[in-house]
CSV table of C-alpha atoms and ligand atoms in Angstrom, one decimal:
chain,number,residue,atom,x,y,z
A,1,UNK,CA,17.0,10.3,-24.2
A,2,UNK,CA,16.5,11.8,-21.1
A,3,UNK,CA,14.3,14.7,-22.2
A,4,UNK,CA,12.3,12.7,-24.2
A,5,UNK,CA,11.5,10.1,-21.1
A,6,UNK,CA,11.0,13.1,-18.9
A,7,UNK,CA,8.7,14.7,-21.3
A,8,UNK,CA,7.0,11.2,-21.8
A,9,UNK,CA,5.5,11.7,-18.0
A,10,UNK,CA,2.3,13.1,-18.0
A,11,UNK,CA,-0.3,13.9,-15.7
A,12,UNK,CA,-2.7,11.0,-16.4
A,13,UNK,CA,-1.7,9.2,-13.4
A,14,UNK,CA,-3.5,8.2,-10.1
A,15,UNK,CA,-2.3,8.0,-7.0
A,16,UNK,CA,-3.2,6.6,-3.3
A,17,UNK,CA,-1.4,7.1,-0.2
A,18,UNK,CA,-1.3,4.6,2.9
A,19,UNK,CA,-1.2,6.2,6.4
A,20,UNK,CA,-1.0,4.3,9.7
A,21,UNK,CA,-3.1,5.3,12.9
A,22,UNK,CA,-0.5,7.3,15.6
A,23,UNK,CA,0.1,6.3,18.9
A,24,UNK,CA,1.2,9.6,20.3
A,25,UNK,CA,-0.2,13.0,20.0
A,26,UNK,CA,3.1,14.3,18.3
A,27,UNK,CA,2.6,11.3,15.9
A,28,UNK,CA,-1.0,12.1,15.5
A,29,UNK,CA,0.2,16.2,14.8
A,30,UNK,CA,2.8,14.8,11.8
A,31,UNK,CA,0.0,12.7,10.5
A,32,UNK,CA,-2.2,15.5,9.9
A,33,UNK,CA,0.0,17.7,8.9
A,34,UNK,CA,1.0,15.1,6.1
A,35,UNK,CA,-2.5,14.0,5.2
A,36,UNK,CA,-3.3,18.3,4.9
A,37,UNK,CA,0.2,18.2,2.9
A,38,UNK,CA,-1.1,15.4,0.4
A,39,UNK,CA,-4.6,16.1,0.2
A,40,UNK,CA,-4.2,19.1,-2.5
A,41,UNK,CA,-2.5,16.3,-5.2
A,42,UNK,CA,-6.4,14.6,-5.3
A,43,UNK,CA,-5.8,11.2,-4.8
A,44,UNK,CA,-8.1,8.5,-5.7
A,45,UNK,CA,-7.9,7.2,-1.7
A,46,UNK,CA,-6.2,7.5,1.4
A,47,UNK,CA,-5.7,4.6,2.9
A,48,UNK,CA,-5.1,3.6,6.7
A,49,UNK,CA,-3.8,0.5,7.6
A,50,UNK,CA,-5.3,-2.0,10.5
A,51,UNK,CA,-3.4,-3.0,13.2
A,52,UNK,CA,-3.4,-6.6,15.3
A,53,UNK,CA,-4.8,-5.7,18.5
A,54,UNK,CA,-7.8,-3.8,19.5
A,55,UNK,CA,-6.4,-0.8,21.0
A,56,UNK,CA,-4.8,0.0,17.5
A,57,UNK,CA,-7.9,-1.1,15.4
A,58,UNK,CA,-10.0,1.7,17.5
A,59,UNK,CA,-7.0,4.2,16.4
A,60,UNK,CA,-7.6,3.2,12.4
A,61,UNK,CA,-11.6,3.7,13.0
A,62,UNK,CA,-10.6,7.1,14.3
A,63,UNK,CA,-8.4,8.1,11.9
A,64,UNK,CA,-10.7,7.0,9.2
A,65,UNK,CA,-13.5,8.9,10.7
A,66,UNK,CA,-11.8,11.8,10.9
A,67,UNK,CA,-10.8,11.9,7.2
A,68,UNK,CA,-14.3,11.8,6.3
A,69,UNK,CA,-15.2,14.5,9.0
A,70,UNK,CA,-12.6,16.7,8.1
A,71,UNK,CA,-11.6,16.2,4.6
A,72,UNK,CA,-12.9,15.7,1.4
A,73,UNK,CA,-10.9,12.9,0.5
A,74,UNK,CA,-12.2,9.0,0.1
A,75,UNK,CA,-11.2,6.9,3.3
A,76,UNK,CA,-10.0,3.3,2.8
A,77,UNK,CA,-9.8,1.3,5.7
A,78,UNK,CA,-7.8,-1.4,5.7
A,79,UNK,CA,-9.3,-4.6,7.3
A,80,UNK,CA,-8.0,-7.9,8.3
A,81,UNK,CA,-9.6,-11.2,9.0
A,82,UNK,CA,-7.0,-12.4,11.9
A,83,UNK,CA,-8.4,-12.6,14.9
A,84,UNK,CA,-12.0,-11.3,14.2
A,85,UNK,CA,-14.8,-13.6,13.8
A,86,UNK,CA,-17.3,-13.8,10.5
A,87,UNK,CA,-20.1,-11.7,12.7
A,88,UNK,CA,-17.5,-9.1,13.7
A,89,UNK,CA,-16.2,-8.4,10.5
A,90,UNK,CA,-20.5,-8.2,9.5
A,91,UNK,CA,-21.0,-6.1,11.8
A,92,UNK,CA,-18.3,-4.0,11.0
A,93,UNK,CA,-18.7,-4.0,7.0
A,94,UNK,CA,-22.4,-3.2,7.6
A,95,UNK,CA,-21.1,-0.2,10.0
A,96,UNK,CA,-18.6,0.9,7.4
A,97,UNK,CA,-21.2,1.1,4.4
A,98,UNK,CA,-23.8,3.3,6.3
A,99,UNK,CA,-21.1,5.5,7.4
A,100,UNK,CA,-20.2,6.3,3.7
A,101,UNK,CA,-17.5,4.2,3.6
A,102,UNK,CA,-17.2,2.3,-0.1
A,103,UNK,CA,-13.2,1.7,-0.7
A,104,UNK,CA,-11.6,-1.2,1.4
A,105,UNK,CA,-8.4,-2.8,1.4
A,106,UNK,CA,-9.4,-6.2,2.2
A,107,UNK,CA,-6.1,-8.5,3.8
A,108,UNK,CA,-5.4,-11.9,5.7
A,109,UNK,CA,-2.9,-10.0,7.9
A,110,UNK,CA,0.2,-11.0,9.9
A,111,UNK,CA,-0.3,-14.0,12.2
A,112,UNK,CA,0.9,-13.6,15.5
A,113,UNK,CA,4.1,-15.3,16.2
A,114,UNK,CA,3.2,-19.1,17.0
A,115,UNK,CA,-0.1,-19.6,15.4
A,116,UNK,CA,-1.8,-22.3,13.8
A,117,UNK,CA,-2.1,-23.1,9.9
A,118,UNK,CA,-4.5,-20.5,9.1
A,119,UNK,CA,-7.8,-21.8,7.7
A,120,UNK,CA,-9.2,-18.7,6.6
A,121,UNK,CA,-7.8,-16.2,3.6
A,122,UNK,CA,-7.8,-12.8,2.4
A,123,UNK,CA,-10.4,-14.0,-0.3
A,124,UNK,CA,-12.9,-15.2,2.7
A,125,UNK,CA,-12.7,-11.3,3.6
A,126,UNK,CA,-13.4,-10.3,0.0
A,127,UNK,CA,-16.5,-12.7,-0.4
A,128,UNK,CA,-17.7,-11.4,3.1
A,129,UNK,CA,-17.4,-7.9,2.0
A,130,UNK,CA,-18.9,-8.5,-1.1
A,131,UNK,CA,-21.9,-10.4,0.5
A,132,UNK,CA,-22.7,-7.0,2.3
A,133,UNK,CA,-22.3,-4.4,0.0
A,134,UNK,CA,-20.8,-3.1,-3.6
A,135,UNK,CA,-17.6,-2.2,-2.0
A,136,UNK,CA,-14.6,-1.2,-4.0
A,137,UNK,CA,-12.1,-3.7,-2.6
A,138,UNK,CA,-8.3,-3.6,-2.9
A,139,UNK,CA,-6.3,-6.8,-2.1
A,140,UNK,CA,-2.6,-7.4,-1.8
A,141,UNK,CA,0.0,-8.9,-4.4
A,142,UNK,CA,3.8,-10.1,-3.9
A,143,UNK,CA,5.8,-9.6,-6.9
A,144,UNK,CA,8.6,-11.4,-5.0
A,145,UNK,CA,5.8,-13.8,-3.5
A,146,UNK,CA,4.6,-13.6,-0.2
A,147,UNK,CA,6.8,-15.7,2.7
A,148,UNK,CA,4.2,-18.3,3.3
A,149,UNK,CA,3.0,-19.1,-0.3
A,150,UNK,CA,3.9,-22.8,-1.5
A,151,UNK,CA,5.4,-21.5,-4.6
A,152,UNK,CA,5.0,-18.3,-7.0
A,153,UNK,CA,2.1,-20.4,-9.1
A,154,UNK,CA,0.4,-20.9,-5.8
A,155,UNK,CA,0.6,-17.5,-4.8
A,156,UNK,CA,-0.7,-16.1,-7.9
A,157,UNK,CA,-3.7,-18.5,-8.3
A,158,UNK,CA,-4.5,-17.0,-4.9
A,159,UNK,CA,-4.4,-13.4,-6.2
A,160,UNK,CA,-6.5,-14.4,-9.2
A,161,UNK,CA,-9.1,-16.2,-6.6
A,162,UNK,CA,-9.5,-12.6,-4.5
A,163,UNK,CA,-10.0,-10.6,-8.1
A,164,UNK,CA,-12.4,-13.3,-9.2
A,165,UNK,CA,-14.3,-13.0,-5.5
A,166,UNK,CA,-14.5,-9.0,-6.5
A,167,UNK,CA,-11.9,-7.6,-5.5
A,168,UNK,CA,-10.9,-4.6,-8.3
A,169,UNK,CA,-7.5,-3.9,-7.7
A,170,UNK,CA,-4.1,-5.3,-6.4
A,171,UNK,CA,-2.0,-3.4,-4.8
A,172,UNK,CA,1.7,-4.7,-4.1
A,173,UNK,CA,3.9,-5.1,-1.4
A,174,UNK,CA,6.9,-2.7,-2.0
A,175,UNK,CA,9.6,-3.6,-3.6
A,176,UNK,CA,13.1,-1.6,-5.6
A,177,UNK,CA,13.9,-4.9,-8.0
A,178,UNK,CA,11.3,-3.4,-10.7
A,179,UNK,CA,12.3,-6.1,-13.1
A,180,UNK,CA,10.5,-8.3,-10.6
A,181,UNK,CA,7.4,-6.0,-10.8
A,182,UNK,CA,7.6,-6.0,-14.4
A,183,UNK,CA,7.7,-9.8,-15.0
A,184,UNK,CA,5.2,-10.2,-12.0
A,185,UNK,CA,2.6,-7.7,-14.1
A,186,UNK,CA,3.1,-9.7,-17.1
A,187,UNK,CA,2.5,-13.1,-15.1
A,188,UNK,CA,-0.7,-11.7,-13.6
A,189,UNK,CA,-1.7,-10.7,-17.1
A,190,UNK,CA,-0.7,-14.0,-18.4
A,191,UNK,CA,-3.0,-15.6,-15.8
A,192,UNK,CA,-6.3,-13.9,-16.7
A,193,UNK,CA,-6.0,-11.4,-14.2
A,194,UNK,CA,-7.3,-8.4,-15.9
A,195,UNK,CA,-7.3,-5.4,-12.9
A,196,UNK,CA,-4.5,-3.0,-12.1
A,197,UNK,CA,-1.2,-4.7,-10.3
A,198,UNK,CA,-0.5,-1.2,-8.5
A,199,UNK,CA,3.1,-0.8,-7.7
A,200,UNK,CA,3.1,0.2,-3.9
A,201,UNK,CA,6.1,2.6,-3.4
A,202,UNK,CA,8.0,2.8,0.1
A,203,UNK,CA,10.1,6.0,0.0
A,204,UNK,CA,13.0,5.2,2.0
A,205,UNK,CA,14.8,7.8,4.1
A,206,UNK,CA,15.6,4.8,6.8
A,207,UNK,CA,17.9,2.1,5.7
A,208,UNK,CA,19.0,0.1,8.7
A,209,UNK,CA,14.6,0.1,9.2
A,210,UNK,CA,14.4,-1.1,5.9
A,211,UNK,CA,17.0,-4.2,6.2
A,212,UNK,CA,15.1,-4.9,9.2
A,213,UNK,CA,12.0,-4.9,7.4
A,214,UNK,CA,12.7,-6.2,4.1
A,215,UNK,CA,14.2,-9.8,5.4
A,216,UNK,CA,10.6,-10.2,7.0
A,217,UNK,CA,8.5,-9.8,4.2
A,218,UNK,CA,10.6,-11.7,1.3
A,219,UNK,CA,11.6,-8.2,-0.5
A,220,UNK,CA,14.7,-8.2,-2.2
A,221,UNK,CA,17.1,-5.4,-1.6
A,222,UNK,CA,19.7,-4.9,-4.7
A,223,UNK,CA,23.2,-4.2,-4.4
A,224,UNK,CA,23.0,-1.2,-5.9
A,225,UNK,CA,20.5,0.2,-3.2
A,226,UNK,CA,22.7,-0.6,-0.3
A,227,UNK,CA,25.3,1.3,-2.4
A,228,UNK,CA,23.1,4.1,-2.2
A,229,UNK,CA,22.8,4.4,1.4
A,230,UNK,CA,26.1,3.2,2.6
A,231,UNK,CA,28.0,5.5,4.7
A,232,UNK,CA,25.0,7.6,5.3
A,233,UNK,CA,24.0,5.9,8.5
A,234,UNK,CA,24.4,9.5,10.5
A,235,UNK,CA,23.5,11.7,7.8
A,236,UNK,CA,19.8,11.6,7.8
A,237,UNK,CA,19.6,14.9,5.2
A,238,UNK,CA,21.2,13.4,2.5
A,239,UNK,CA,19.2,10.7,3.2
A,240,UNK,CA,16.0,12.2,2.6
A,241,UNK,CA,17.9,13.4,-0.6
A,242,UNK,CA,19.0,10.0,-2.0
A,243,UNK,CA,15.6,8.4,-0.9
A,244,UNK,CA,14.0,10.9,-3.2
A,245,UNK,CA,16.2,9.8,-6.1
A,246,UNK,CA,15.5,6.4,-5.8
A,247,UNK,CA,12.2,6.5,-5.6
A,248,UNK,CA,11.7,8.8,-8.5
A,249,UNK,CA,13.8,7.0,-10.7
A,250,UNK,CA,11.8,3.9,-10.0
A,251,UNK,CA,8.4,5.3,-10.9
A,252,UNK,CA,9.9,7.0,-13.9
A,253,UNK,CA,10.5,3.9,-15.0
A,254,UNK,CA,7.4,2.4,-14.1
A,255,UNK,CA,5.6,5.2,-16.1
A,256,UNK,CA,7.2,4.6,-19.0
A,257,UNK,CA,6.4,1.0,-18.4
A,258,UNK,CA,2.7,2.0,-18.7
A,259,UNK,CA,2.3,1.9,-15.1
A,260,UNK,CA,-0.6,5.1,-14.4
A,261,UNK,CA,-1.7,3.9,-10.9
A,262,UNK,CA,1.0,4.5,-8.1
A,263,UNK,CA,0.3,3.4,-4.2
A,264,UNK,CA,2.5,5.7,-1.8
A,265,UNK,CA,3.6,3.8,1.7
A,266,UNK,CA,4.2,6.9,3.5
A,267,UNK,CA,4.9,6.4,6.9
A,268,UNK,CA,3.0,9.6,7.7
A,269,UNK,CA,5.4,11.6,6.4
A,270,UNK,CA,4.7,13.8,2.9
A,271,UNK,CA,8.0,15.1,1.9
A,272,UNK,CA,8.9,12.2,-0.5
A,273,UNK,CA,5.6,11.3,-1.4
A,274,UNK,CA,5.0,14.8,-2.3
A,275,UNK,CA,8.2,15.4,-4.2
A,276,UNK,CA,7.6,11.6,-6.5
A,277,UNK,CA,3.9,12.8,-7.6
A,278,UNK,CA,5.3,16.0,-8.5
A,279,UNK,CA,7.5,14.2,-10.8
A,280,UNK,CA,5.1,12.1,-11.7
A,281,UNK,CA,2.8,15.4,-12.9
A,282,UNK,CA,0.6,15.2,-10.3
A,283,UNK,CA,-0.1,18.5,-9.3
A,284,UNK,CA,-2.4,20.2,-6.9
A,285,UNK,CA,-6.1,21.1,-8.2
B,1,FAD,P1,-3.8,-14.0,1.5
B,1,FAD,O1,-4.2,-13.6,0.5
B,1,FAD,O2,-4.8,-14.4,2.6
B,1,FAD,O3,-2.7,-15.0,1.2
B,1,FAD,C1,-1.6,-15.2,3.1
B,1,FAD,C2,-0.7,-16.5,2.1
B,1,FAD,O4,-1.7,-18.0,2.1
B,1,FAD,C3,0.0,-16.5,0.7
B,1,FAD,O5,1.2,-17.1,1.0
B,1,FAD,C4,-1.2,-17.2,0.0
B,1,FAD,O6,-0.4,-17.9,-0.9
B,1,FAD,C5,-1.5,-18.2,0.9
B,1,FAD,N1,-2.8,-19.0,0.8
B,1,FAD,C6,-3.9,-18.3,0.1
B,1,FAD,N2,-4.5,-19.5,0.2
B,1,FAD,C7,-4.2,-20.5,0.4
B,1,FAD,C8,-4.6,-21.7,1.1
B,1,FAD,N3,-6.1,-22.1,0.5
B,1,FAD,N4,-3.9,-22.9,1.8
B,1,FAD,C9,-3.2,-22.6,1.3
B,1,FAD,N5,-1.9,-20.9,1.4
B,1,FAD,C10,-3.1,-20.0,0.9
B,1,FAD,N6,-1.3,-6.6,7.4
B,1,FAD,C11,-1.8,-6.0,8.5
B,1,FAD,O7,-2.2,-6.4,9.3
B,1,FAD,N7,-2.7,-4.8,8.5
B,1,FAD,C12,-2.4,-3.7,7.5
B,1,FAD,O8,-3.4,-2.9,7.5
B,1,FAD,C13,-1.9,-4.3,6.6
B,1,FAD,N8,-1.5,-3.7,5.0
B,1,FAD,C14,-1.1,-4.5,3.9
B,1,FAD,C15,-1.2,-3.5,2.8
B,1,FAD,C16,-1.1,-4.0,1.6
B,1,FAD,C17,-1.1,-3.3,0.1
B,1,FAD,C18,-0.2,-5.4,1.1
B,1,FAD,C19,0.6,-5.6,0.5
B,1,FAD,C20,0.1,-5.6,2.9
B,1,FAD,C21,-0.7,-5.8,4.3
B,1,FAD,N9,-0.4,-6.2,5.6
B,1,FAD,C22,-1.2,-5.6,6.0
B,1,FAD,C23,0.2,-7.5,5.4
B,1,FAD,C24,-0.5,-9.0,5.0
B,1,FAD,O9,-1.8,-8.8,6.0
B,1,FAD,C25,0.1,-10.0,5.0
B,1,FAD,O10,1.3,-10.3,4.2
B,1,FAD,C26,-0.6,-11.1,5.4
B,1,FAD,O11,0.5,-12.0,6.1
B,1,FAD,C27,-0.9,-12.2,4.4
B,1,FAD,O12,-2.4,-11.0,3.8
B,1,FAD,P2,-2.9,-11.4,2.5
B,1,FAD,O13,-4.2,-10.4,2.1
B,1,FAD,O14,-1.8,-11.2,1.3
B,1,FAD,O15,-3.4,-12.8,2.7
């Protein structure tokens, strides 16, 4: 029954929040309001994405530094190896360790259009980081398969390599097909991957934008999701309520399936993430 499934949700849950570096003073204000709003929920870590060019990269370092200096949160920078030499990465890793960073989200990064086939992968970054210090490393996983992978099995083996190289959890690409996540988690267990496969939850407020993004990332948008947002193109208020409802339904199913760790793609907004966490029983300390 609904009563039973709601009472089964308990506070025994770990959450982490992802932000991106803001590009304007207005966006910076929104980011910091969101960080302050979410901080009392005591996340395991908060992560900050890393961009494709050096200007954006400096902004990542800036946000990480300020989180470290002004909050009690654990700051986890994302780090990518496209466009960076091993020497640069070693330098940065040492700098991070010295400045107290212990958590890193290690990624290959998206290749600029027209790039040649890559020769270095996220697993190489995991090894490089582990050669510097005992970082707690998160890596990316793709329940619906990464678009560059030759097939699902090769992609799974790639994840296993990243874990064997020393990563301690996988964070998934966002998804809406909960079944595909659950099947993926089973396949990870069968492949001997023994770390948490943390679902990446994307609270949706802008479905039009999501349609564009999902196509690029090989994420399926089920028919029911289209139906939920159908006709709300000019109704941001209702979209917000519907988006919260969609995500809350998802986390309830995941929670009932034993998921204890959730990662939120906040898009620098606090409202939906806060509401979803509340439903999961995550409360201010
Ligand atoms: P990898 O694990 O290296 O895999 C990339 C592809 O190569 C896969 O298809 C894999 O199967 C394949 N592959 C691996 N090894 C080999 C091999 N030896 N031969 C052939 N193929 C191989 N991007 C950013 O730029 N900045 C961010 O901050 C950022 N944060 C992210 C956070 C999360 C949680 C996720 C899920 C993604 C994030 N991304 C970010 C996007 C990510 O950089 C892209 O999805 C990128 O294309 C792949 O990164 P990866 O770490 O999964 O790569």
